[in-house]
């Protein structure tokens, strides 16, 4: 039985109709990804499902019976208090009681004797109202997402705030979970945790995302909003791409046939007819219907034209870092002893958690700030174009056009004089939108405007700090293509794994405590390397443990004089390295399978079996290593 059903939903806010007769059915446990161009109505549809908007016409069946939780795209202003307080608020009135218990418990732990009486009263009220289960639920949710319960919400980074708001939604144990751009501003580890949470929740999930890797791992169905209509595509991303192209091709052919018929009928009507002839009136009415259909037709929105202007080639050396360190005023070291060379044509991706120092390293390499240790040498003839993570280079009070042309009507692009409104149309800004103030733009429009501004001047070094946030899929793919054709140097910070794989040729990974390592290839290549490295470290640790006994750390073989090896023991010793190698290979395979969030979505029943197999492999490996040590010691007698 369907969880809810949308019937012929219409919604508009003064401009073009966002939802024009949308009908959609949501089944229990489904995870639907909403796709579409910026401004097509995805967020509005989420707010309809959350009960924040009312459709102009149509009805939604079943919504009144559901517990619905929404993670909005923008962080609400003036939200204060501790992380625990914000999360507990999601439980309503009882959540306030749970939060009060947590706060008073903290006071008691600090030795405040006056808090004991208050704690007893709150405990009694919790027991009488059945609130202990809710208290445990808040604690478990915070632990699951790795959130600091007593930290101040307004002092957290944007990524951590979004995780707190996600916890606030999850703690309600909703029947329907609505997520609007949930991966924005999250680092890769947080995105992985989010994937596991969504893949294992019992709730139906509807989410908006432009992160293709996240979509592949989570979605069970894709719904595209296109010109007011909802098109459903069961299955994965590749199936969606194929079936969408088939639909658009069939639509284009039908429109071409209709246009041809309309042209023929218009030619016929111009030849003149006698209105008194009844036999022609049906044809006249059919022509009028064709005209109305053509006038009402909504054509597909164009694709941005991103043309990156290449400046004169830089010198072969772009930047060279020698034993560079950077320490914050509070004594925390962001970067320790980092040495590397950036050459012309390199495409380097920077990977690491939020706040670890990725943007700081970019600013160091370009001479914007100076290192506290070491030396950085920059190359010659560098023309830098910087895509700012915080969009701070845009003036919110000026119009879109003035942010590009500084009040002028024409700009120079690629050596040609171009009208600013015509240039902005290449980035999907209509003349009316181009005259609007920047503060009225959506996140995706601000990102497109920054790209438009970025590409008005030639560059041979592109510095892209989180360029993918809020961009729609088509613009992302076009940006990937343009970067592939760019003959300069690219430094990229992004948490979009697929974008990173498509663009970069080497990766700098922030491993923690200021240590940065370099790896060939993109994000997926680094994941494979890390899995192999972790497996090797685990093997070495087991070998060291097997070779040492508790009695003073002496080798096991030295505790007594073993007997000399017989024929069977020699054959066993010869076969043990192959056995150990086979067990380690299987162990690495199982570890990699369990580390893949897709298993929590596609095959959750396999998880206990794989974990049991991993424990068994650990035991077998330990036994094999101990036996190898014993036989090797006997052989050397």
Tab-separated table of C-alpha atoms in Angstrom, residues 443-613:
chain	number	residue	atom	x	y	z
A	443	UNK	CA	22.561	28.963	-4.294
A	444	UNK	CA	22.822	27.465	-7.775
A	445	UNK	CA	22.417	30.864	-9.437
A	446	UNK	CA	25.134	32.368	-7.228
A	447	UNK	CA	27.473	29.538	-8.218
A	448	UNK	CA	26.738	30.126	-11.919
A	449	UNK	CA	27.292	33.873	-11.500
A	450	UNK	CA	30.664	33.293	-9.876
A	451	UNK	CA	31.641	31.023	-12.768
A	452	UNK	CA	30.484	33.716	-15.213
A	453	UNK	CA	32.619	36.294	-13.431
A	454	UNK	CA	35.554	33.898	-13.188
A	455	UNK	CA	35.621	33.213	-16.919
A	456	UNK	CA	35.520	36.838	-18.077
A	457	UNK	CA	39.301	37.051	-17.801
A	458	UNK	CA	42.038	34.774	-19.142
A	459	UNK	CA	43.763	32.405	-16.732
A	460	UNK	CA	46.420	29.723	-16.754
A	461	UNK	CA	45.846	28.649	-13.127
A	462	UNK	CA	42.355	27.785	-11.898
A	463	UNK	CA	41.837	27.531	-8.138
A	464	UNK	CA	38.434	25.976	-7.469
A	465	UNK	CA	37.376	25.864	-3.807
A	466	UNK	CA	34.150	23.829	-3.521
A	467	UNK	CA	32.838	24.786	-6.994
A	468	UNK	CA	30.187	22.033	-7.126
A	469	UNK	CA	27.918	23.160	-4.267
A	470	UNK	CA	24.424	23.977	-5.609
A	471	UNK	CA	25.277	23.442	-9.286
A	472	UNK	CA	22.784	21.333	-11.236
A	473	UNK	CA	23.870	18.106	-12.941
A	474	UNK	CA	24.073	19.543	-16.470
A	475	UNK	CA	26.276	22.456	-15.394
A	476	UNK	CA	28.498	20.096	-13.387
A	477	UNK	CA	29.046	17.819	-16.370
A	478	UNK	CA	29.717	20.793	-18.648
A	479	UNK	CA	32.254	22.176	-16.176
A	480	UNK	CA	33.978	18.784	-16.130
A	481	UNK	CA	34.241	18.836	-19.934
A	482	UNK	CA	35.644	22.378	-20.001
A	483	UNK	CA	38.218	21.578	-17.338
A	484	UNK	CA	39.281	18.522	-19.343
A	485	UNK	CA	39.982	20.827	-22.324
A	486	UNK	CA	41.743	23.484	-20.214
A	487	UNK	CA	45.490	23.471	-20.911
A	488	UNK	CA	46.520	25.265	-17.716
A	489	UNK	CA	46.921	24.135	-14.104
A	490	UNK	CA	44.014	23.225	-11.795
A	491	UNK	CA	43.965	23.152	-7.984
A	492	UNK	CA	40.639	21.735	-6.765
A	493	UNK	CA	39.005	21.368	-3.359
A	494	UNK	CA	35.795	19.342	-3.523
A	495	UNK	CA	33.787	16.760	-1.601
A	496	UNK	CA	32.083	15.617	-4.829
A	497	UNK	CA	33.824	12.281	-5.368
A	498	UNK	CA	32.740	11.751	-8.963
A	499	UNK	CA	33.678	15.302	-9.973
A	500	UNK	CA	37.083	14.788	-8.368
A	501	UNK	CA	37.625	11.510	-10.238
A	502	UNK	CA	36.725	13.140	-13.550
A	503	UNK	CA	38.996	16.192	-13.151
A	504	UNK	CA	42.169	15.517	-11.151
A	505	UNK	CA	45.240	13.449	-11.960
A	506	UNK	CA	46.804	13.491	-8.482
A	507	UNK	CA	45.497	13.923	-4.935
A	508	UNK	CA	46.845	15.565	-1.796
A	509	UNK	CA	45.268	13.905	1.241
A	510	UNK	CA	45.159	15.583	4.660
A	511	UNK	CA	45.753	12.600	6.949
A	512	UNK	CA	45.425	14.517	10.232
A	513	UNK	CA	47.770	16.297	12.656
A	514	UNK	CA	49.111	18.447	9.817
A	515	UNK	CA	50.377	15.525	7.704
A	516	UNK	CA	49.691	15.657	3.933
A	517	UNK	CA	50.413	12.756	1.575
A	518	UNK	CA	50.448	12.692	-2.232
A	519	UNK	CA	48.836	9.988	-4.381
A	520	UNK	CA	48.473	9.465	-8.112
A	521	UNK	CA	44.950	9.502	-9.521
A	522	UNK	CA	41.641	10.692	-8.124
A	523	UNK	CA	39.583	9.991	-5.027
A	524	UNK	CA	38.696	6.391	-5.980
A	525	UNK	CA	42.367	5.600	-6.590
A	526	UNK	CA	43.221	6.897	-3.132
A	527	UNK	CA	40.455	4.755	-1.587
A	528	UNK	CA	41.954	1.644	-3.157
A	529	UNK	CA	45.403	2.601	-1.931
A	530	UNK	CA	44.091	3.210	1.603
A	531	UNK	CA	42.350	-0.174	1.718
A	532	UNK	CA	45.579	-1.921	0.682
A	533	UNK	CA	47.620	0.118	3.168
A	534	UNK	CA	45.249	-0.624	6.053
A	535	UNK	CA	45.278	-4.332	5.219
A	536	UNK	CA	49.087	-4.369	5.154
A	537	UNK	CA	49.323	-2.539	8.478
A	538	UNK	CA	46.866	-4.995	10.022
A	539	UNK	CA	48.936	-7.912	8.709
A	540	UNK	CA	52.151	-6.486	10.152
A	541	UNK	CA	50.467	-5.878	13.503
A	542	UNK	CA	49.238	-9.476	13.633
A	543	UNK	CA	52.667	-10.768	12.695
A	544	UNK	CA	54.272	-8.728	15.465
A	545	UNK	CA	51.686	-9.952	17.979
A	546	UNK	CA	52.132	-13.577	16.926
A	547	UNK	CA	55.916	-13.365	17.201
A	548	UNK	CA	55.884	-12.092	20.797
A	549	UNK	CA	54.712	-13.995	23.874
A	550	UNK	CA	53.469	-12.408	27.114
A	551	UNK	CA	56.498	-13.737	29.051
A	552	UNK	CA	58.813	-10.758	28.653
A	553	UNK	CA	58.322	-10.397	24.922
A	554	UNK	CA	60.555	-13.336	23.955
A	555	UNK	CA	59.827	-15.123	20.680
A	556	UNK	CA	57.594	-18.126	21.086
A	557	UNK	CA	60.136	-20.408	19.512
A	558	UNK	CA	62.760	-19.552	22.126
A	559	UNK	CA	60.709	-20.759	25.118
A	560	UNK	CA	61.721	-24.346	24.567
A	561	UNK	CA	63.940	-26.361	22.260
A	562	UNK	CA	61.674	-27.684	19.510
A	563	UNK	CA	62.022	-30.943	17.717
A	564	UNK	CA	63.486	-31.008	14.227
A	565	UNK	CA	61.045	-30.751	11.309
A	566	UNK	CA	59.722	-33.910	9.735
A	567	UNK	CA	58.645	-34.333	6.100
A	568	UNK	CA	54.984	-33.400	6.695
A	569	UNK	CA	55.935	-30.377	8.759
A	570	UNK	CA	58.295	-29.199	5.993
A	571	UNK	CA	55.484	-29.395	3.444
A	572	UNK	CA	53.152	-27.561	5.841
A	573	UNK	CA	55.736	-24.799	6.311
A	574	UNK	CA	56.186	-24.453	2.556
A	575	UNK	CA	52.416	-24.061	2.050
A	576	UNK	CA	51.791	-21.579	4.876
A	577	UNK	CA	52.931	-18.381	2.991
A	578	UNK	CA	50.428	-19.123	0.214
A	579	UNK	CA	47.696	-19.810	2.809
A	580	UNK	CA	48.446	-16.544	4.632
A	581	UNK	CA	48.442	-14.600	1.355
A	582	UNK	CA	45.079	-16.087	0.383
A	583	UNK	CA	43.547	-15.293	3.778
A	584	UNK	CA	44.870	-11.723	3.686
A	585	UNK	CA	43.506	-11.189	0.178
A	586	UNK	CA	40.068	-12.396	1.252
A	587	UNK	CA	40.277	-10.276	4.400
A	588	UNK	CA	41.020	-7.141	2.352
A	589	UNK	CA	38.131	-8.004	0.027
A	590	UNK	CA	35.668	-8.378	2.924
A	591	UNK	CA	36.924	-5.170	4.584
A	592	UNK	CA	36.467	-3.247	1.340
A	593	UNK	CA	32.961	-4.698	0.917
A	594	UNK	CA	31.959	-3.650	4.433
A	595	UNK	CA	33.464	-0.191	3.864
A	596	UNK	CA	31.227	0.352	0.807
A	597	UNK	CA	28.021	2.180	1.855
A	598	UNK	CA	26.152	0.521	-1.024
A	599	UNK	CA	25.983	-2.748	0.912
A	600	UNK	CA	23.850	-1.067	3.577
A	601	UNK	CA	21.406	-0.117	0.838
A	602	UNK	CA	21.427	-3.111	-1.491
A	603	UNK	CA	22.297	-6.099	0.723
A	604	UNK	CA	21.838	-5.320	4.430
A	605	UNK	CA	21.222	-9.020	5.137
A	606	UNK	CA	24.798	-9.778	4.026
A	607	UNK	CA	26.366	-7.573	6.713
A	608	UNK	CA	26.186	-10.044	9.672
A	609	UNK	CA	27.541	-12.849	7.477
A	610	UNK	CA	30.479	-10.713	6.274
A	611	UNK	CA	31.286	-9.524	9.788
A	612	UNK	CA	31.273	-13.129	11.023
A	613	UNK	CA	33.521	-14.136	8.116
